[in-house]
Amino acid sequence: MNRFVHSLRLVLAALMFFSALLALPLSMAWGATSAPAPLQDVRPANWAQPLDTRINLYRMAPDLYRSALPAAQDWPQLQALGVATVINFYQHGDDQWLVDPRVQQVHLPLRTDRIDDTDVIEVLRSIRQAQSRGTVLIHCKHGQNRTGLIAALYRVIYQDWSKEQALAEMRGGGFGGEDRMGDAERYLSDANIPALRSALASGACSTSPWAMCALKDRLLGVIEGA
């Protein structure tokens, strides 16, 4: 009886051993296919390049930078970059930190939850006009939402990026605020790019002839012609 029990234990042990050997390649194969792929930590060369993450300062082009609201101590760095015009989308002006009289200040407050083509055309036209005079810095409070939308539209309108490319940079560029990008992303996704380009080229204030600014221009024309 003892010999039978001993033999049975040997058989069970052998079966468990061979079962483990068979299971090993399967588990290794499953682990190889289910392991997460390594993240690609390579920033596309055409994305805005970080210069000072403390103020969310990035270089978009040789004559265009984006940032959060700077402080007075940040001006020497911006001056070294050759900034000649600062365009501000925040509700408060720049006179508290920017006192250099040689720098042009353009204040165009924006809210992405109520932005329209009239706002976008005015801002993009202001950027291009300022670039003809030198290097430009665009900013809002955090350098994320409002600045992110305008930067994306600049990419699409003037640098011929696709909407998908501009959205990818907006979301993944490291600017922050991704949880508050909904309004900006919706505007960019729905924007009529050919109509915006046409209005910018023609000097129109909006893509719609019924926009308030267009009606105002026509009324002024009638008054002046009377």
mmCIF file with all atom_site columns, C-alpha atoms in Angstrom:
data_model
loop_
_atom_site.group_PDB
_atom_site.id
_atom_site.type_symbol
_atom_site.label_atom_id
_atom_site.label_alt_id
_atom_site.label_comp_id
_atom_site.label_asym_id
_atom_site.label_entity_id
_atom_site.label_seq_id
_atom_site.pdbx_PDB_ins_code
_atom_site.Cartn_x
_atom_site.Cartn_y
_atom_site.Cartn_z
_atom_site.occupancy
_atom_site.B_iso_or_equiv
_atom_site.pdbx_formal_charge
_atom_site.auth_seq_id
_atom_site.auth_comp_id
_atom_site.auth_asym_id
_atom_site.auth_atom_id
_atom_site.pdbx_PDB_model_num
ATOM 1   C CA . MET A 1 1   ? 0.000   0.000   0.000   1.00 0.00 ? 1   MET A CA 1
ATOM 2   C CA . ASN A 1 2   ? 2.809   2.404   0.932   1.00 0.00 ? 2   ASN A CA 1
ATOM 3   C CA . ARG A 1 3   ? 4.566   1.562   -2.323  1.00 0.00 ? 3   ARG A CA 1
ATOM 4   C CA . PHE A 1 4   ? 1.363   2.382   -4.299  1.00 0.00 ? 4   PHE A CA 1
ATOM 5   C CA . VAL A 1 5   ? 0.943   5.751   -2.550  1.00 0.00 ? 5   VAL A CA 1
ATOM 6   C CA . HIS A 1 6   ? 4.598   6.595   -3.186  1.00 0.00 ? 6   HIS A CA 1
ATOM 7   C CA . SER A 1 7   ? 4.249   5.729   -6.888  1.00 0.00 ? 7   SER A CA 1
ATOM 8   C CA . LEU A 1 8   ? 1.098   7.818   -7.185  1.00 0.00 ? 8   LEU A CA 1
ATOM 9   C CA . ARG A 1 9   ? 2.866   10.810  -5.669  1.00 0.00 ? 9   ARG A CA 1
ATOM 10  C CA . LEU A 1 10  ? 5.696   10.445  -8.148  1.00 0.00 ? 10  LEU A CA 1
ATOM 11  C CA . VAL A 1 11  ? 3.238   10.353  -11.069 1.00 0.00 ? 11  VAL A CA 1
ATOM 12  C CA . LEU A 1 12  ? 1.386   13.473  -9.803  1.00 0.00 ? 12  LEU A CA 1
ATOM 13  C CA . ALA A 1 13  ? 4.662   15.323  -9.313  1.00 0.00 ? 13  ALA A CA 1
ATOM 14  C CA . ALA A 1 14  ? 5.755   14.442  -12.851 1.00 0.00 ? 14  ALA A CA 1
ATOM 15  C CA . LEU A 1 15  ? 2.448   15.626  -14.272 1.00 0.00 ? 15  LEU A CA 1
ATOM 16  C CA . MET A 1 16  ? 2.705   18.954  -12.424 1.00 0.00 ? 16  MET A CA 1
ATOM 17  C CA . PHE A 1 17  ? 6.274   19.415  -13.653 1.00 0.00 ? 17  PHE A CA 1
ATOM 18  C CA . PHE A 1 18  ? 5.397   18.829  -17.323 1.00 0.00 ? 18  PHE A CA 1
ATOM 19  C CA . SER A 1 19  ? 2.293   21.043  -17.012 1.00 0.00 ? 19  SER A CA 1
ATOM 20  C CA . ALA A 1 20  ? 4.483   23.876  -15.743 1.00 0.00 ? 20  ALA A CA 1
ATOM 21  C CA . LEU A 1 21  ? 6.898   23.424  -18.636 1.00 0.00 ? 21  LEU A CA 1
ATOM 22  C CA . LEU A 1 22  ? 4.047   23.613  -21.142 1.00 0.00 ? 22  LEU A CA 1
ATOM 23  C CA . ALA A 1 23  ? 2.527   26.679  -19.523 1.00 0.00 ? 23  ALA A CA 1
ATOM 24  C CA . LEU A 1 24  ? 5.797   28.629  -19.429 1.00 0.00 ? 24  LEU A CA 1
ATOM 25  C CA . PRO A 1 25  ? 6.064   29.462  -23.165 1.00 0.00 ? 25  PRO A CA 1
ATOM 26  C CA . LEU A 1 26  ? 2.392   30.432  -23.235 1.00 0.00 ? 26  LEU A CA 1
ATOM 27  C CA . SER A 1 27  ? 2.758   32.802  -20.298 1.00 0.00 ? 27  SER A CA 1
ATOM 28  C CA . MET A 1 28  ? 5.877   34.315  -21.825 1.00 0.00 ? 28  MET A CA 1
ATOM 29  C CA . ALA A 1 29  ? 4.081   34.833  -25.133 1.00 0.00 ? 29  ALA A CA 1
ATOM 30  C CA . TRP A 1 30  ? 1.075   36.429  -23.389 1.00 0.00 ? 30  TRP A CA 1
ATOM 31  C CA . GLY A 1 31  ? 3.352   38.734  -21.440 1.00 0.00 ? 31  GLY A CA 1
ATOM 32  C CA . ALA A 1 32  ? 5.131   39.782  -24.611 1.00 0.00 ? 32  ALA A CA 1
ATOM 33  C CA . THR A 1 33  ? 1.903   40.691  -26.389 1.00 0.00 ? 33  THR A CA 1
ATOM 34  C CA . SER A 1 34  ? 0.144   42.344  -23.447 1.00 0.00 ? 34  SER A CA 1
ATOM 35  C CA . ALA A 1 35  ? 3.016   44.507  -22.201 1.00 0.00 ? 35  ALA A CA 1
ATOM 36  C CA . PRO A 1 36  ? 2.410   48.210  -22.924 1.00 0.00 ? 36  PRO A CA 1
ATOM 37  C CA . ALA A 1 37  ? 4.393   49.662  -25.774 1.00 0.00 ? 37  ALA A CA 1
ATOM 38  C CA . PRO A 1 38  ? 7.157   52.058  -24.709 1.00 0.00 ? 38  PRO A CA 1
ATOM 39  C CA . LEU A 1 39  ? 6.152   55.730  -24.927 1.00 0.00 ? 39  LEU A CA 1
ATOM 40  C CA . GLN A 1 40  ? 7.697   57.788  -27.713 1.00 0.00 ? 40  GLN A CA 1
ATOM 41  C CA . ASP A 1 41  ? 9.257   60.749  -25.908 1.00 0.00 ? 41  ASP A CA 1
ATOM 42  C CA . VAL A 1 42  ? 10.358  62.554  -29.060 1.00 0.00 ? 42  VAL A CA 1
ATOM 43  C CA . ARG A 1 43  ? 8.957   66.034  -29.636 1.00 0.00 ? 43  ARG A CA 1
ATOM 44  C CA . PRO A 1 44  ? 8.165   66.759  -33.307 1.00 0.00 ? 44  PRO A CA 1
ATOM 45  C CA . ALA A 1 45  ? 10.666  69.274  -34.640 1.00 0.00 ? 45  ALA A CA 1
ATOM 46  C CA . ASN A 1 46  ? 7.943   71.554  -36.024 1.00 0.00 ? 46  ASN A CA 1
ATOM 47  C CA . TRP A 1 47  ? 6.142   71.878  -32.684 1.00 0.00 ? 47  TRP A CA 1
ATOM 48  C CA . ALA A 1 48  ? 6.723   74.957  -30.516 1.00 0.00 ? 48  ALA A CA 1
ATOM 49  C CA . GLN A 1 49  ? 10.021  74.475  -28.689 1.00 0.00 ? 49  GLN A CA 1
ATOM 50  C CA . PRO A 1 50  ? 10.241  75.118  -24.928 1.00 0.00 ? 50  PRO A CA 1
ATOM 51  C CA . LEU A 1 51  ? 12.472  77.935  -23.703 1.00 0.00 ? 51  LEU A CA 1
ATOM 52  C CA . ASP A 1 52  ? 11.242  78.624  -20.158 1.00 0.00 ? 52  ASP A CA 1
ATOM 53  C CA . THR A 1 53  ? 8.531   76.341  -18.794 1.00 0.00 ? 53  THR A CA 1
ATOM 54  C CA . ARG A 1 54  ? 8.223   78.540  -15.702 1.00 0.00 ? 54  ARG A CA 1
ATOM 55  C CA . ILE A 1 55  ? 6.270   81.066  -17.790 1.00 0.00 ? 55  ILE A CA 1
ATOM 56  C CA . ASN A 1 56  ? 5.218   78.561  -20.484 1.00 0.00 ? 56  ASN A CA 1
ATOM 57  C CA . LEU A 1 57  ? 7.493   80.303  -22.983 1.00 0.00 ? 57  LEU A CA 1
ATOM 58  C CA . TYR A 1 58  ? 7.786   78.514  -26.338 1.00 0.00 ? 58  TYR A CA 1
ATOM 59  C CA . ARG A 1 59  ? 9.236   79.448  -29.714 1.00 0.00 ? 59  ARG A CA 1
ATOM 60  C CA . MET A 1 60  ? 6.714   78.895  -32.528 1.00 0.00 ? 60  MET A CA 1
ATOM 61  C CA . ALA A 1 61  ? 8.756   80.510  -35.301 1.00 0.00 ? 61  ALA A CA 1
ATOM 62  C CA . PRO A 1 62  ? 11.850  82.729  -35.557 1.00 0.00 ? 62  PRO A CA 1
ATOM 63  C CA . ASP A 1 63  ? 9.632   85.798  -35.109 1.00 0.00 ? 63  ASP A CA 1
ATOM 64  C CA . LEU A 1 64  ? 6.806   84.373  -32.972 1.00 0.00 ? 64  LEU A CA 1
ATOM 65  C CA . TYR A 1 65  ? 6.711   83.231  -29.338 1.00 0.00 ? 65  TYR A CA 1
ATOM 66  C CA . ARG A 1 66  ? 3.921   82.170  -26.984 1.00 0.00 ? 66  ARG A CA 1
ATOM 67  C CA . SER A 1 67  ? 3.771   82.285  -23.197 1.00 0.00 ? 67  SER A CA 1
ATOM 68  C CA . ALA A 1 68  ? 1.768   82.755  -20.032 1.00 0.00 ? 68  ALA A CA 1
ATOM 69  C CA . LEU A 1 69  ? 1.504   86.209  -18.451 1.00 0.00 ? 69  LEU A CA 1
ATOM 70  C CA . PRO A 1 70  ? 5.102   87.385  -17.897 1.00 0.00 ? 70  PRO A CA 1
ATOM 71  C CA . ALA A 1 71  ? 6.346   89.400  -14.951 1.00 0.00 ? 71  ALA A CA 1
ATOM 72  C CA . ALA A 1 72  ? 8.744   92.342  -14.881 1.00 0.00 ? 72  ALA A CA 1
ATOM 73  C CA . GLN A 1 73  ? 11.705  90.071  -14.135 1.00 0.00 ? 73  GLN A CA 1
ATOM 74  C CA . ASP A 1 74  ? 10.983  88.129  -17.340 1.00 0.00 ? 74  ASP A CA 1
ATOM 75  C CA . TRP A 1 75  ? 11.435  91.125  -19.610 1.00 0.00 ? 75  TRP A CA 1
ATOM 76  C CA . PRO A 1 76  ? 15.257  90.837  -20.006 1.00 0.00 ? 76  PRO A CA 1
ATOM 77  C CA . GLN A 1 77  ? 14.797  87.305  -21.397 1.00 0.00 ? 77  GLN A CA 1
ATOM 78  C CA . LEU A 1 78  ? 12.051  88.437  -23.794 1.00 0.00 ? 78  LEU A CA 1
ATOM 79  C CA . GLN A 1 79  ? 14.093  91.475  -24.767 1.00 0.00 ? 79  GLN A CA 1
ATOM 80  C CA . ALA A 1 80  ? 17.022  89.194  -25.593 1.00 0.00 ? 80  ALA A CA 1
ATOM 81  C CA . LEU A 1 81  ? 14.710  87.311  -27.967 1.00 0.00 ? 81  LEU A CA 1
ATOM 82  C CA . GLY A 1 82  ? 14.067  90.575  -29.800 1.00 0.00 ? 82  GLY A CA 1
ATOM 83  C CA . VAL A 1 83  ? 10.377  90.908  -28.887 1.00 0.00 ? 83  VAL A CA 1
ATOM 84  C CA . ALA A 1 84  ? 9.089   94.140  -30.429 1.00 0.00 ? 84  ALA A CA 1
ATOM 85  C CA . THR A 1 85  ? 5.315   93.589  -29.995 1.00 0.00 ? 85  THR A CA 1
ATOM 86  C CA . VAL A 1 86  ? 3.368   91.893  -27.214 1.00 0.00 ? 86  VAL A CA 1
ATOM 87  C CA . ILE A 1 87  ? -0.185  90.785  -28.051 1.00 0.00 ? 87  ILE A CA 1
ATOM 88  C CA . ASN A 1 88  ? -2.231  90.012  -24.958 1.00 0.00 ? 88  ASN A CA 1
ATOM 89  C CA . PHE A 1 89  ? -5.438  87.905  -24.905 1.00 0.00 ? 89  PHE A CA 1
ATOM 90  C CA . TYR A 1 90  ? -5.895  88.178  -21.125 1.00 0.00 ? 90  TYR A CA 1
ATOM 91  C CA . GLN A 1 91  ? -8.533  90.517  -19.676 1.00 0.00 ? 91  GLN A CA 1
ATOM 92  C CA . HIS A 1 92  ? -5.897  92.615  -17.871 1.00 0.00 ? 92  HIS A CA 1
ATOM 93  C CA . GLY A 1 93  ? -3.357  94.702  -19.735 1.00 0.00 ? 93  GLY A CA 1
ATOM 94  C CA . ASP A 1 94  ? 0.441   94.456  -19.692 1.00 0.00 ? 94  ASP A CA 1
ATOM 95  C CA . ASP A 1 95  ? 1.275   97.867  -18.258 1.00 0.00 ? 95  ASP A CA 1
ATOM 96  C CA . GLN A 1 96  ? 2.016   96.347  -14.823 1.00 0.00 ? 96  GLN A CA 1
ATOM 97  C CA . TRP A 1 97  ? 5.029   94.414  -16.063 1.00 0.00 ? 97  TRP A CA 1
ATOM 98  C CA . LEU A 1 98  ? 5.944   95.910  -19.444 1.00 0.00 ? 98  LEU A CA 1
ATOM 99  C CA . VAL A 1 99  ? 7.218   99.479  -19.224 1.00 0.00 ? 99  VAL A CA 1
ATOM 100 C CA . ASP A 1 100 ? 9.596   99.581  -22.180 1.00 0.00 ? 100 ASP A CA 1
ATOM 101 C CA . PRO A 1 101 ? 8.230   102.355 -24.446 1.00 0.00 ? 101 PRO A CA 1
ATOM 102 C CA . ARG A 1 102 ? 9.923   100.812 -27.484 1.00 0.00 ? 102 ARG A CA 1
ATOM 103 C CA . VAL A 1 103 ? 7.652   97.763  -27.334 1.00 0.00 ? 103 VAL A CA 1
ATOM 104 C CA . GLN A 1 104 ? 4.206   97.949  -28.861 1.00 0.00 ? 104 GLN A CA 1
ATOM 105 C CA . GLN A 1 105 ? 1.407   96.596  -26.673 1.00 0.00 ? 105 GLN A CA 1
ATOM 106 C CA . VAL A 1 106 ? -1.714  95.192  -28.340 1.00 0.00 ? 106 VAL A CA 1
ATOM 107 C CA . HIS A 1 107 ? -4.553  94.216  -26.014 1.00 0.00 ? 107 HIS A CA 1
ATOM 108 C CA . LEU A 1 108 ? -7.183  91.927  -27.556 1.00 0.00 ? 108 LEU A CA 1
ATOM 109 C CA . PRO A 1 109 ? -9.046  90.154  -24.695 1.00 0.00 ? 109 PRO A CA 1
ATOM 110 C CA . LEU A 1 110 ? -10.557 86.793  -25.681 1.00 0.00 ? 110 LEU A CA 1
ATOM 111 C CA . ARG A 1 111 ? -12.857 84.180  -24.169 1.00 0.00 ? 111 ARG A CA 1
ATOM 112 C CA . THR A 1 112 ? -12.818 80.845  -25.963 1.00 0.00 ? 112 THR A CA 1
ATOM 113 C CA . ASP A 1 113 ? -16.378 80.021  -24.868 1.00 0.00 ? 113 ASP A CA 1
ATOM 114 C CA . ARG A 1 114 ? -17.695 82.929  -26.947 1.00 0.00 ? 114 ARG A CA 1
ATOM 115 C CA . ILE A 1 115 ? -15.025 83.480  -29.585 1.00 0.00 ? 115 ILE A CA 1
ATOM 116 C CA . ASP A 1 116 ? -16.140 84.039  -33.178 1.00 0.00 ? 116 ASP A CA 1
ATOM 117 C CA . ASP A 1 117 ? -14.617 84.603  -36.603 1.00 0.00 ? 117 ASP A CA 1
ATOM 118 C CA . THR A 1 118 ? -14.507 88.380  -36.062 1.00 0.00 ? 118 THR A CA 1
ATOM 119 C CA . ASP A 1 119 ? -12.246 87.939  -33.028 1.00 0.00 ? 119 ASP A CA 1
ATOM 120 C CA . VAL A 1 120 ? -10.020 85.429  -34.797 1.00 0.00 ? 120 VAL A CA 1
ATOM 121 C CA . ILE A 1 121 ? -9.585  87.595  -37.894 1.00 0.00 ? 121 ILE A CA 1
ATOM 122 C CA . GLU A 1 122 ? -8.687  90.639  -35.798 1.00 0.00 ? 122 GLU A CA 1
ATOM 123 C CA . VAL A 1 123 ? -6.120  88.694  -33.790 1.00 0.00 ? 123 VAL A CA 1
ATOM 124 C CA . LEU A 1 124 ? -4.487  86.902  -36.730 1.00 0.00 ? 124 LEU A CA 1
ATOM 125 C CA . ARG A 1 125 ? -4.331  90.132  -38.724 1.00 0.00 ? 125 ARG A CA 1
ATOM 126 C CA . SER A 1 126 ? -2.728  91.883  -35.748 1.00 0.00 ? 126 SER A CA 1
ATOM 127 C CA . ILE A 1 127 ? -0.090  89.154  -35.448 1.00 0.00 ? 127 ILE A CA 1
ATOM 128 C CA . ARG A 1 128 ? 0.864   89.368  -39.110 1.00 0.00 ? 128 ARG A CA 1
ATOM 129 C CA . GLN A 1 129 ? 0.983   93.154  -39.052 1.00 0.00 ? 129 GLN A CA 1
ATOM 130 C CA . ALA A 1 130 ? 3.174   93.064  -35.951 1.00 0.00 ? 130 ALA A CA 1
ATOM 131 C CA . GLN A 1 131 ? 5.510   90.498  -37.521 1.00 0.00 ? 131 GLN A CA 1
ATOM 132 C CA . SER A 1 132 ? 6.212   92.971  -40.308 1.00 0.00 ? 132 SER A CA 1
ATOM 133 C CA . ARG A 1 133 ? 7.759   95.188  -37.609 1.00 0.00 ? 133 ARG A CA 1
ATOM 134 C CA . GLY A 1 134 ? 9.707   92.499  -35.752 1.00 0.00 ? 134 GLY A CA 1
ATOM 135 C CA . THR A 1 135 ? 9.385   89.611  -33.317 1.00 0.00 ? 135 THR A CA 1
ATOM 136 C CA . VAL A 1 136 ? 6.023   89.016  -31.604 1.00 0.00 ? 136 VAL A CA 1
ATOM 137 C CA . LEU A 1 137 ? 5.021   87.468  -28.281 1.00 0.00 ? 137 LEU A CA 1
ATOM 138 C CA . ILE A 1 138 ? 1.424   86.270  -27.848 1.00 0.00 ? 138 ILE A CA 1
ATOM 139 C CA . HIS A 1 139 ? 0.121   85.400  -24.385 1.00 0.00 ? 139 HIS A CA 1
ATOM 140 C CA . CYS A 1 140 ? -2.898  85.096  -22.097 1.00 0.00 ? 140 CYS A CA 1
ATOM 141 C CA . LYS A 1 141 ? -2.881  84.329  -18.353 1.00 0.00 ? 141 LYS A CA 1
ATOM 142 C CA . HIS A 1 142 ? -1.615  80.737  -18.412 1.00 0.00 ? 142 HIS A CA 1
ATOM 143 C CA . GLY A 1 143 ? -0.502  80.398  -22.058 1.00 0.00 ? 143 GLY A CA 1
ATOM 144 C CA . GLN A 1 144 ? -2.818  77.433  -22.576 1.00 0.00 ? 144 GLN A CA 1
ATOM 145 C CA . ASN A 1 145 ? -6.393  77.914  -23.756 1.00 0.00 ? 145 ASN A CA 1
ATOM 146 C CA . ARG A 1 146 ? -6.712  81.261  -25.538 1.00 0.00 ? 146 ARG A CA 1
ATOM 147 C CA . THR A 1 147 ? -3.075  81.289  -26.626 1.00 0.00 ? 147 THR A CA 1
ATOM 148 C CA . GLY A 1 148 ? -3.370  77.642  -27.627 1.00 0.00 ? 148 GLY A CA 1
ATOM 149 C CA . LEU A 1 149 ? -6.318  78.297  -29.926 1.00 0.00 ? 149 LEU A CA 1
ATOM 150 C CA . ILE A 1 150 ? -4.706  81.283  -31.630 1.00 0.00 ? 150 ILE A CA 1
ATOM 151 C CA . ALA A 1 151 ? -1.427  79.395  -32.016 1.00 0.00 ? 151 ALA A CA 1
ATOM 152 C CA . ALA A 1 152 ? -3.286  76.475  -33.619 1.00 0.00 ? 152 ALA A CA 1
ATOM 153 C CA . LEU A 1 153 ? -5.157  78.770  -36.000 1.00 0.00 ? 153 LEU A CA 1
ATOM 154 C CA . TYR A 1 154 ? -1.912  80.499  -36.929 1.00 0.00 ? 154 TYR A CA 1
ATOM 155 C CA . ARG A 1 155 ? -0.451  77.088  -37.777 1.00 0.00 ? 155 ARG A CA 1
ATOM 156 C CA . VAL A 1 156 ? -3.405  76.214  -40.006 1.00 0.00 ? 156 VAL A CA 1
ATOM 157 C CA . ILE A 1 157 ? -3.940  79.608  -41.687 1.00 0.00 ? 157 ILE A CA 1
ATOM 158 C CA . TYR A 1 158 ? -0.355  80.729  -42.239 1.00 0.00 ? 158 TYR A CA 1
ATOM 159 C CA . GLN A 1 159 ? 1.755   77.580  -42.027 1.00 0.00 ? 159 GLN A CA 1
ATOM 160 C CA . ASP A 1 160 ? -0.622  75.223  -43.863 1.00 0.00 ? 160 ASP A CA 1
ATOM 161 C CA . TRP A 1 161 ? -0.917  72.681  -41.072 1.00 0.00 ? 161 TRP A CA 1
ATOM 162 C CA . SER A 1 162 ? -3.978  70.457  -41.032 1.00 0.00 ? 162 SER A CA 1
ATOM 163 C CA . LYS A 1 163 ? -6.500  70.870  -38.227 1.00 0.00 ? 163 LYS A CA 1
ATOM 164 C CA . GLU A 1 164 ? -5.447  67.458  -36.930 1.00 0.00 ? 164 GLU A CA 1
ATOM 165 C CA . GLN A 1 165 ? -1.790  68.512  -36.747 1.00 0.00 ? 165 GLN A CA 1
ATOM 166 C CA . ALA A 1 166 ? -2.657  71.741  -34.940 1.00 0.00 ? 166 ALA A CA 1
ATOM 167 C CA . LEU A 1 167 ? -4.926  69.915  -32.485 1.00 0.00 ? 167 LEU A CA 1
ATOM 168 C CA . ALA A 1 168 ? -2.181  67.398  -31.754 1.00 0.00 ? 168 ALA A CA 1
ATOM 169 C CA . GLU A 1 169 ? 0.240   70.170  -30.822 1.00 0.00 ? 169 GLU A CA 1
ATOM 170 C CA . MET A 1 170 ? -2.432  71.951  -28.774 1.00 0.00 ? 170 MET A CA 1
ATOM 171 C CA . ARG A 1 171 ? -3.140  68.795  -26.746 1.00 0.00 ? 171 ARG A CA 1
ATOM 172 C CA . GLY A 1 172 ? 0.313   67.261  -26.558 1.00 0.00 ? 172 GLY A CA 1
ATOM 173 C CA . GLY A 1 173 ? 2.706   70.189  -26.674 1.00 0.00 ? 173 GLY A CA 1
ATOM 174 C CA . GLY A 1 174 ? 3.156   70.388  -22.918 1.00 0.00 ? 174 GLY A CA 1
ATOM 175 C CA . PHE A 1 175 ? 1.422   73.738  -22.521 1.00 0.00 ? 175 PHE A CA 1
ATOM 176 C CA . GLY A 1 176 ? -1.011  72.393  -19.890 1.00 0.00 ? 176 GLY A CA 1
ATOM 177 C CA . GLY A 1 177 ? -4.706  73.047  -19.413 1.00 0.00 ? 177 GLY A CA 1
ATOM 178 C CA . GLU A 1 178 ? -5.844  70.080  -21.532 1.00 0.00 ? 178 GLU A CA 1
ATOM 179 C CA . ASP A 1 179 ? -8.936  69.635  -19.348 1.00 0.00 ? 179 ASP A CA 1
ATOM 180 C CA . ARG A 1 180 ? -10.110 73.131  -20.316 1.00 0.00 ? 180 ARG A CA 1
ATOM 181 C CA . MET A 1 181 ? -9.498  72.909  -24.069 1.00 0.00 ? 181 MET A CA 1
ATOM 182 C CA . GLY A 1 182 ? -13.053 71.896  -25.033 1.00 0.00 ? 182 GLY A CA 1
ATOM 183 C CA . ASP A 1 183 ? -14.200 75.284  -26.362 1.00 0.00 ? 183 ASP A CA 1
ATOM 184 C CA . ALA A 1 184 ? -10.945 75.907  -28.221 1.00 0.00 ? 184 ALA A CA 1
ATOM 185 C CA . GLU A 1 185 ? -11.002 72.464  -29.805 1.00 0.00 ? 185 GLU A CA 1
ATOM 186 C CA . ARG A 1 186 ? -14.630 72.874  -30.878 1.00 0.00 ? 186 ARG A CA 1
ATOM 187 C CA . TYR A 1 187 ? -13.954 76.215  -32.549 1.00 0.00 ? 187 TYR A CA 1
ATOM 188 C CA . LEU A 1 188 ? -10.906 74.902  -34.390 1.00 0.00 ? 188 LEU A CA 1
ATOM 189 C CA . SER A 1 189 ? -12.717 71.739  -35.489 1.00 0.00 ? 189 SER A CA 1
ATOM 190 C CA . ASP A 1 190 ? -15.667 73.727  -36.866 1.00 0.00 ? 190 ASP A CA 1
ATOM 191 C CA . ALA A 1 191 ? -13.698 76.653  -38.313 1.00 0.00 ? 191 ALA A CA 1
ATOM 192 C CA . ASN A 1 192 ? -14.175 77.380  -42.015 1.00 0.00 ? 192 ASN A CA 1
ATOM 193 C CA . ILE A 1 193 ? -10.522 77.793  -42.933 1.00 0.00 ? 193 ILE A CA 1
ATOM 194 C CA . PRO A 1 194 ? -11.034 78.874  -46.575 1.00 0.00 ? 194 PRO A CA 1
ATOM 195 C CA . ALA A 1 195 ? -13.519 81.543  -45.431 1.00 0.00 ? 195 ALA A CA 1
ATOM 196 C CA . LEU A 1 196 ? -11.100 82.822  -42.781 1.00 0.00 ? 196 LEU A CA 1
ATOM 197 C CA . ARG A 1 197 ? -8.272  82.981  -45.320 1.00 0.00 ? 197 ARG A CA 1
ATOM 198 C CA . SER A 1 198 ? -10.498 84.834  -47.781 1.00 0.00 ? 198 SER A CA 1
ATOM 199 C CA . ALA A 1 199 ? -11.570 87.397  -45.187 1.00 0.00 ? 199 ALA A CA 1
ATOM 200 C CA . LEU A 1 200 ? -7.987  87.982  -44.068 1.00 0.00 ? 200 LEU A CA 1
ATOM 201 C CA . ALA A 1 201 ? -6.832  88.461  -47.649 1.00 0.00 ? 201 ALA A CA 1
ATOM 202 C CA . SER A 1 202 ? -9.665  90.815  -48.589 1.00 0.00 ? 202 SER A CA 1
ATOM 203 C CA . GLY A 1 203 ? -9.493  92.984  -45.482 1.00 0.00 ? 203 GLY A CA 1
ATOM 204 C CA . ALA A 1 204 ? -12.977 91.932  -44.329 1.00 0.00 ? 204 ALA A CA 1
ATOM 205 C CA . CYS A 1 205 ? -13.644 92.017  -40.602 1.00 0.00 ? 205 CYS A CA 1
ATOM 206 C CA . SER A 1 206 ? -15.601 88.732  -40.598 1.00 0.00 ? 206 SER A CA 1
ATOM 207 C CA . THR A 1 207 ? -16.500 85.725  -42.688 1.00 0.00 ? 207 THR A CA 1
ATOM 208 C CA . SER A 1 208 ? -20.175 86.801  -42.555 1.00 0.00 ? 208 SER A CA 1
ATOM 209 C CA . PRO A 1 209 ? -21.607 89.886  -44.288 1.00 0.00 ? 209 PRO A CA 1
ATOM 210 C CA . TRP A 1 210 ? -24.156 90.033  -41.454 1.00 0.00 ? 210 TRP A CA 1
ATOM 211 C CA . ALA A 1 211 ? -21.613 90.255  -38.661 1.00 0.00 ? 211 ALA A CA 1
ATOM 212 C CA . MET A 1 212 ? -21.974 93.372  -36.522 1.00 0.00 ? 212 MET A CA 1
ATOM 213 C CA . CYS A 1 213 ? -18.625 94.747  -37.653 1.00 0.00 ? 213 CYS A CA 1
ATOM 214 C CA . ALA A 1 214 ? -19.577 94.292  -41.330 1.00 0.00 ? 214 ALA A CA 1
ATOM 215 C CA . LEU A 1 215 ? -22.940 96.031  -40.836 1.00 0.00 ? 215 LEU A CA 1
ATOM 216 C CA . LYS A 1 216 ? -21.182 98.848  -39.001 1.00 0.00 ? 216 LYS A CA 1
ATOM 217 C CA . ASP A 1 217 ? -18.684 99.260  -41.857 1.00 0.00 ? 217 ASP A CA 1
ATOM 218 C CA . ARG A 1 218 ? -21.486 99.423  -44.414 1.00 0.00 ? 218 ARG A CA 1
ATOM 219 C CA . LEU A 1 219 ? -23.400 101.968 -42.354 1.00 0.00 ? 219 LEU A CA 1
ATOM 220 C CA . LEU A 1 220 ? -20.317 104.141 -42.005 1.00 0.00 ? 220 LEU A CA 1
ATOM 221 C CA . GLY A 1 221 ? -19.809 103.907 -45.758 1.00 0.00 ? 221 GLY A CA 1
ATOM 222 C CA . VAL A 1 222 ? -23.355 105.107 -46.378 1.00 0.00 ? 222 VAL A CA 1
ATOM 223 C CA . ILE A 1 223 ? -22.953 107.994 -43.940 1.00 0.00 ? 223 ILE A CA 1
ATOM 224 C CA . GLU A 1 224 ? -19.634 109.059 -45.436 1.00 0.00 ? 224 GLU A CA 1
ATOM 225 C CA . GLY A 1 225 ? -21.058 108.855 -48.960 1.00 0.00 ? 225 GLY A CA 1
ATOM 226 C CA . ALA A 1 226 ? -24.131 110.902 -48.086 1.00 0.00 ? 226 ALA A CA 1
#
